[in-house]
XYZ file of C-alpha atoms in Angstrom:
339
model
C 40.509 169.531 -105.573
C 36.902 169.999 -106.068
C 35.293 171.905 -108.701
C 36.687 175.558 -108.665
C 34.334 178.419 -107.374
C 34.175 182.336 -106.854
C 31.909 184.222 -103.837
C 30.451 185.651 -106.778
C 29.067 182.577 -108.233
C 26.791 181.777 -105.245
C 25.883 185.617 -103.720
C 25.933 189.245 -104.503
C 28.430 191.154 -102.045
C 26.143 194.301 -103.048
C 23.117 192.471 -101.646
C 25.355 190.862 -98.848
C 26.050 194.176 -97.580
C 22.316 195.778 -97.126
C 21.787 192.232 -95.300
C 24.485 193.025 -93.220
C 22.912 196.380 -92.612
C 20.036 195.094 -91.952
C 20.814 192.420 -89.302
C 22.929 195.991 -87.565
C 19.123 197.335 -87.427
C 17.858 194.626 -86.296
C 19.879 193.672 -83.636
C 18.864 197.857 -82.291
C 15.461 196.921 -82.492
C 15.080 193.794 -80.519
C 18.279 193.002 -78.315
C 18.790 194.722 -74.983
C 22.753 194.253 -74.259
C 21.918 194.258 -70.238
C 19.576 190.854 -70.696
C 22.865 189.368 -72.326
C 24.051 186.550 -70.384
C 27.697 185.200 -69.813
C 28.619 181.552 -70.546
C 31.167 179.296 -70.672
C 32.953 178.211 -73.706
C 30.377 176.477 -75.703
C 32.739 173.387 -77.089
C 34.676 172.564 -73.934
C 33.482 174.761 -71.055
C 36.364 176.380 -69.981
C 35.893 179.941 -68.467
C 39.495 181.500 -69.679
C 38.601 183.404 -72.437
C 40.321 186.471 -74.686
C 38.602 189.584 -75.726
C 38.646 189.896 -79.347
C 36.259 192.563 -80.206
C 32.971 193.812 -80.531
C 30.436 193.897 -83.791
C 26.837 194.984 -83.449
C 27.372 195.183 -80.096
C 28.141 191.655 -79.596
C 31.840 190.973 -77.738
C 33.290 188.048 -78.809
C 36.161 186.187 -76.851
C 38.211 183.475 -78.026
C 38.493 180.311 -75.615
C 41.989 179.777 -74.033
C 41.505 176.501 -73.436
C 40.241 175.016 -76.848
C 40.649 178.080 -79.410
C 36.348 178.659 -79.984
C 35.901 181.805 -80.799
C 32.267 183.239 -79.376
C 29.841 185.465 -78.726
C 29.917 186.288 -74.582
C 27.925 187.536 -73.002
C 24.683 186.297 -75.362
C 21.444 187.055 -75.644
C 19.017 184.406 -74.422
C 17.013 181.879 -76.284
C 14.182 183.771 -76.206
C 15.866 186.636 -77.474
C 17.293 185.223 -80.322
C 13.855 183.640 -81.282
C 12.760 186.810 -81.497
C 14.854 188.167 -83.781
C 14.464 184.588 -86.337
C 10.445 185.298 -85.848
C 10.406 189.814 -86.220
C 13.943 190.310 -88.102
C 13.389 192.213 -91.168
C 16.453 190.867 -92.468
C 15.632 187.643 -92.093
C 12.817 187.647 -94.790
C 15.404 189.890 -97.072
C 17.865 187.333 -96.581
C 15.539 184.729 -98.123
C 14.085 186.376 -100.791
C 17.069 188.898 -101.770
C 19.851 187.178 -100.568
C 19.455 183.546 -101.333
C 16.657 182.824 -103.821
C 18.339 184.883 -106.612
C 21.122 182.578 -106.594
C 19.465 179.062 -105.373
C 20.163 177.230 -108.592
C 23.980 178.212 -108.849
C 23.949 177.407 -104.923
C 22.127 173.965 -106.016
C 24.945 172.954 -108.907
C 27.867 174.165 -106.787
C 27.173 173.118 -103.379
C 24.395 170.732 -102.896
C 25.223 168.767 -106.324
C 28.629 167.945 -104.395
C 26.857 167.663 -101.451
C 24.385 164.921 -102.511
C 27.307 162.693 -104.287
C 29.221 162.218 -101.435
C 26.665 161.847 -99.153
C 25.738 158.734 -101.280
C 29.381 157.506 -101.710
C 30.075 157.642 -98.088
C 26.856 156.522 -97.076
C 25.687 153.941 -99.066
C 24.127 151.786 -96.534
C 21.342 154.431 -95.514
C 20.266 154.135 -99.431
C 17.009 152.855 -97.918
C 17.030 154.366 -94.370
C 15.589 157.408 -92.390
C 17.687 160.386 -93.092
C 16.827 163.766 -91.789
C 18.409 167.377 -92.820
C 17.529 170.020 -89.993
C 16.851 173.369 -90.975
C 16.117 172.448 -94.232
C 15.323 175.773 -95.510
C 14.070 175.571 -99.908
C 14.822 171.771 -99.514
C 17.047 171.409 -102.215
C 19.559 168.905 -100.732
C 16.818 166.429 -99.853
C 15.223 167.184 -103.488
C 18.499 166.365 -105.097
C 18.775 163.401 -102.805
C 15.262 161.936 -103.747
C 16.703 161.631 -107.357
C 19.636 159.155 -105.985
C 17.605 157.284 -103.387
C 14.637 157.677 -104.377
C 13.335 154.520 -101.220
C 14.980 156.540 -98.617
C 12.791 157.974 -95.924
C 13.572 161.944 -96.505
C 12.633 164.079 -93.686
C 12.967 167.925 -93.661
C 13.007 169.714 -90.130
C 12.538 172.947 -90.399
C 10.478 175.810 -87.953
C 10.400 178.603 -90.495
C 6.535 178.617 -92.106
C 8.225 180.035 -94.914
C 10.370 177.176 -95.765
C 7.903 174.613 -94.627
C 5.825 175.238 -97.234
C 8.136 175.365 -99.723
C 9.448 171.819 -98.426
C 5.672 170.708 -98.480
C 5.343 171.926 -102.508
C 8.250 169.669 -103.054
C 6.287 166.990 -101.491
C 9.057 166.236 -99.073
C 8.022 165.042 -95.602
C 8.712 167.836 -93.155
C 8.551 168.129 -89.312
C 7.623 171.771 -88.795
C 9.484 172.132 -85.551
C 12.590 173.500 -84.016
C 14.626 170.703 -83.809
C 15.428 170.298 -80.119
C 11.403 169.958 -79.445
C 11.092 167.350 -81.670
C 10.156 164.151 -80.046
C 10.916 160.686 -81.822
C 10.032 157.493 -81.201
C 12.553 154.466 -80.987
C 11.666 153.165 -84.018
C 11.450 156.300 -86.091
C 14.909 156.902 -85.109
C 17.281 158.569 -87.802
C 20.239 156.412 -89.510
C 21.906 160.026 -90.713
C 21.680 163.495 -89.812
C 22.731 166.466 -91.540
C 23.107 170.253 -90.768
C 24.771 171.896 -92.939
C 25.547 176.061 -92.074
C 23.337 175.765 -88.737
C 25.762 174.867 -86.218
C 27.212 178.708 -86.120
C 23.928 179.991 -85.685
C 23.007 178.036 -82.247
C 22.731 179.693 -78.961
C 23.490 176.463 -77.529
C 25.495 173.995 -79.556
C 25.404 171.047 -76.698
C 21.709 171.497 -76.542
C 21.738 170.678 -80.336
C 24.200 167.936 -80.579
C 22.648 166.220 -77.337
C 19.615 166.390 -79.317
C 21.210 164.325 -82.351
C 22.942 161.568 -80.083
C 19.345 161.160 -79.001
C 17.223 160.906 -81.995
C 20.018 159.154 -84.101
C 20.144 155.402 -84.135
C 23.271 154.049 -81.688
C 26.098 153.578 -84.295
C 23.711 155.999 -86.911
C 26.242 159.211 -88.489
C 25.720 163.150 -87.896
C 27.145 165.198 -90.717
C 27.734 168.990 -89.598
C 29.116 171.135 -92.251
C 29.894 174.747 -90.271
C 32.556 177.690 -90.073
C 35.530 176.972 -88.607
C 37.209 179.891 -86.461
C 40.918 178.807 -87.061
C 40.404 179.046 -91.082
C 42.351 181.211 -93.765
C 39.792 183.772 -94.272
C 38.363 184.286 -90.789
C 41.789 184.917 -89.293
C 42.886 187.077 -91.866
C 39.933 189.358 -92.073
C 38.869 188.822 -88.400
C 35.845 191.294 -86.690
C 36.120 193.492 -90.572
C 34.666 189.383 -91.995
C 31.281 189.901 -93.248
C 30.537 186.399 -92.025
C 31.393 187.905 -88.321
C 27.720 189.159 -87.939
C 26.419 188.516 -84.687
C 23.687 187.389 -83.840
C 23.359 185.712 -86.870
C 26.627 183.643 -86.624
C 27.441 183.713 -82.918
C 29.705 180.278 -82.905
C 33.057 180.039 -84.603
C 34.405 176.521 -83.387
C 37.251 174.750 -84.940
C 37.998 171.071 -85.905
C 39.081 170.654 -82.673
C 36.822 172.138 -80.196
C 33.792 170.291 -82.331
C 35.754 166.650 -81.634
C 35.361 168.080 -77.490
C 32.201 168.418 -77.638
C 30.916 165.675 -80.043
C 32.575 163.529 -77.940
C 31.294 164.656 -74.679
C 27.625 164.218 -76.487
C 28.132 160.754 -77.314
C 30.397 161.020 -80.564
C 33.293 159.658 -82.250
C 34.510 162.056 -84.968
C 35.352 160.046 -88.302
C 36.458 162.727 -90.516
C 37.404 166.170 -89.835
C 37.971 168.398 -93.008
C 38.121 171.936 -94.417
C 36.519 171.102 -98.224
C 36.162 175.140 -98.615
C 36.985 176.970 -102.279
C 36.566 180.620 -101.143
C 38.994 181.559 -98.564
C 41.716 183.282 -100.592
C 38.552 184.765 -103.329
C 36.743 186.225 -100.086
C 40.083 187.853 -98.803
C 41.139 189.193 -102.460
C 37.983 190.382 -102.671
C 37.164 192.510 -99.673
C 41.125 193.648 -100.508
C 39.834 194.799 -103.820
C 36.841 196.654 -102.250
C 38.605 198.566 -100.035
C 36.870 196.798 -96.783
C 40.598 195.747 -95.235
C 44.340 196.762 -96.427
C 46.249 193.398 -96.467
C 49.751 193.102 -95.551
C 52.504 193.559 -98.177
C 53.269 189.535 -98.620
C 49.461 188.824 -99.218
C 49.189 191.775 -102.121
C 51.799 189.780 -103.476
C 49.655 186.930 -103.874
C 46.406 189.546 -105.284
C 48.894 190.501 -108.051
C 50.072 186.551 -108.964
C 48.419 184.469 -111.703
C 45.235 182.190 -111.751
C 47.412 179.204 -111.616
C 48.934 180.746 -107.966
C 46.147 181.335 -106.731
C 44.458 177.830 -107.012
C 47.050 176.756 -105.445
C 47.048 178.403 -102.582
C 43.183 177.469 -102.664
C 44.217 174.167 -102.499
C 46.765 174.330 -100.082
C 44.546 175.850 -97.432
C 41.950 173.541 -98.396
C 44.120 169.992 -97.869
C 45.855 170.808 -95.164
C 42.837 171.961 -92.885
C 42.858 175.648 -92.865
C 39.799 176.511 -94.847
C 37.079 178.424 -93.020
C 34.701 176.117 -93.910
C 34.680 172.566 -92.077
C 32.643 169.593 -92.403
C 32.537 167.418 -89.660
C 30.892 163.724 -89.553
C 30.719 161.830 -86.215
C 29.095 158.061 -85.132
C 27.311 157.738 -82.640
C 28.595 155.485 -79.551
C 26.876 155.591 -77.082
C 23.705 157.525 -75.560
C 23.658 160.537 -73.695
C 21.065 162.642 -71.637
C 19.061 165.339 -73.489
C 19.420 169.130 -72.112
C 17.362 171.795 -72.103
C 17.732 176.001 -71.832
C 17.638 177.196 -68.448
């Protein structure tokens, strides 16, 4: 298992919650629920769905068909630019929410992060790799230091983060991804997203986007939340994580191989790498947030060693709530754009 880590070590749940307020504000401020509009199921387009509940407003239904669990009705794209562009929690969120903790995040998660993406990728040591919504840059600034002749591209729409991208002297596209326009030859050999995908109004929008700007037989890397995992279902709408309209996509290892492949993909590896599912649940437990059932205090009570375990467990056998995904491309497909 990989190397062991607490909530704690990479965010303050005091600071998590006044973000969590804020985005409730927010969402009061700029989101009309009557200019919501209903969709299909976002992974495989079915139109059986099950209400779940509501947060902030939002409803969100789980897909019969496939198991997504989504926001629907959502707001439009407009809409939710909007609230990226005027949310006051969005500037607390980078400043009081993830700066304060960027070098634990950078040991812990992009450290990992940057080894196996040169283990499993050692081919593109000299090729074009891009990592949309780059945000401080640090996985492409801990690349650099492993392949340093690599092409490194940051693509990233926040002015922000651009900037701070720019200081690092990495090359950046200031765009939103699906407007960027590449040429043949500037095509990418790997893509990576990593904590986007839940975010997206319109996840086949995105991934259409990849297939075309990728290289034919060139790798997307998606690391996201995955609906179906320990913590999610156990703490359901009371997850803090469950915060629309920040995270408005919950998809699953399944529903991602649907639509991947209807985009042009074949998956390679589907996994569930995540170290926090049982420390989030214990947790929120502990704060008085959610009463677990009887068998799971059990499990709060037991020993280190138990708990690991457990971590483990749900890890390796593809129930954490966190899921990377990494996909070839095959073929090409059509772009799409919002209606």
């Amino acid at each position: 298992m990989g190397q062991k880590m607490k909530e704690s070590d990479i965010r303050d749940n005091k600071v998590f919650d006044q973000y969590v307020e804020l985005v409730a504000k927010d969402v009061e401020k700029i989101f009309k629920r009557e200019q919501f509009g209903r969709t299909p199921c976002p992974a495989c387009g079915g139109t059986a769905f099950q209400d779940e509940f509501d947060k902030n407003g939002f409803t969100y239904v789980t897909c019969n068909d496939c198991g997504t669990l989504f926001c629907n009705p959502r707001p439009s794209a407009k809409q939710l630019d909007d609230f990226y562009s005027r949310a006051d929690s969005g500037r607390f969120f980078a400043e009081s929410f993830f700066q304060p903790f960027a070098e634990a995040r950078r040991e812990k998660i992009f450290l990992p992060r940057v080894r196996e993406v040169a283990e499993k990728f050692p081919q593109y040591s000299q090729g074009r790799i891009g990592d949309i919504g780059a945000g401080y840059g640090i996985f492409l600034e801990e690349l650099r230091k492993v392949w340093s002749e690599a092409e490194l591209i940051a693509i990233e729409p926040s002015e922000d983060m651009i900037k701070i991208c720019q200081e690092k002297q990495l090359c950046t596209i200031p765009q939103m991804f699906e407007d960027i326009v590449v040429k043949a030859e500037e095509q990418f050999d790997l893509l990576c997203s990593f904590e986007l995908f839940e975010h997206l109004g319109n996840p086949e929008i995105f991934i259409r986007k990849c297939n075309s700007v990728l290289k034919r037989g060139g790798y997307l890397l998606v690391t996201t939340l995955n609906g179906l995992g320990f913590d999610l279902q156990i703490l359901w709408g009371n997850h803090k994580n469950v915060n629309p309209p920040v995270h408005l996509n919950f998809f699953n290892p399944g529903s991602m191989e649907i639509l991947l492949n209807q985009c042009g993909f074949e998956v390679v590896e589907a996994k569930t790498p995540g170290r926090l599912d049982w420390d989030i649940v214990e947790e929120t437990h502990k704060r008085g947030e959610v009463k677990l059932e009887r068998f799971w205090q059990q499990i709060v009570g037991a020993d280190t060693k138990v708990k690991d375990e457990l971590q483990e467990w749900i890890s390796q056998n593809g129930f954490s709530s966190h899921m990377q995904i990494i996909a070839r491309k095959v073929k090409d497909v059509g772009t799409k754009t919002c209606e």
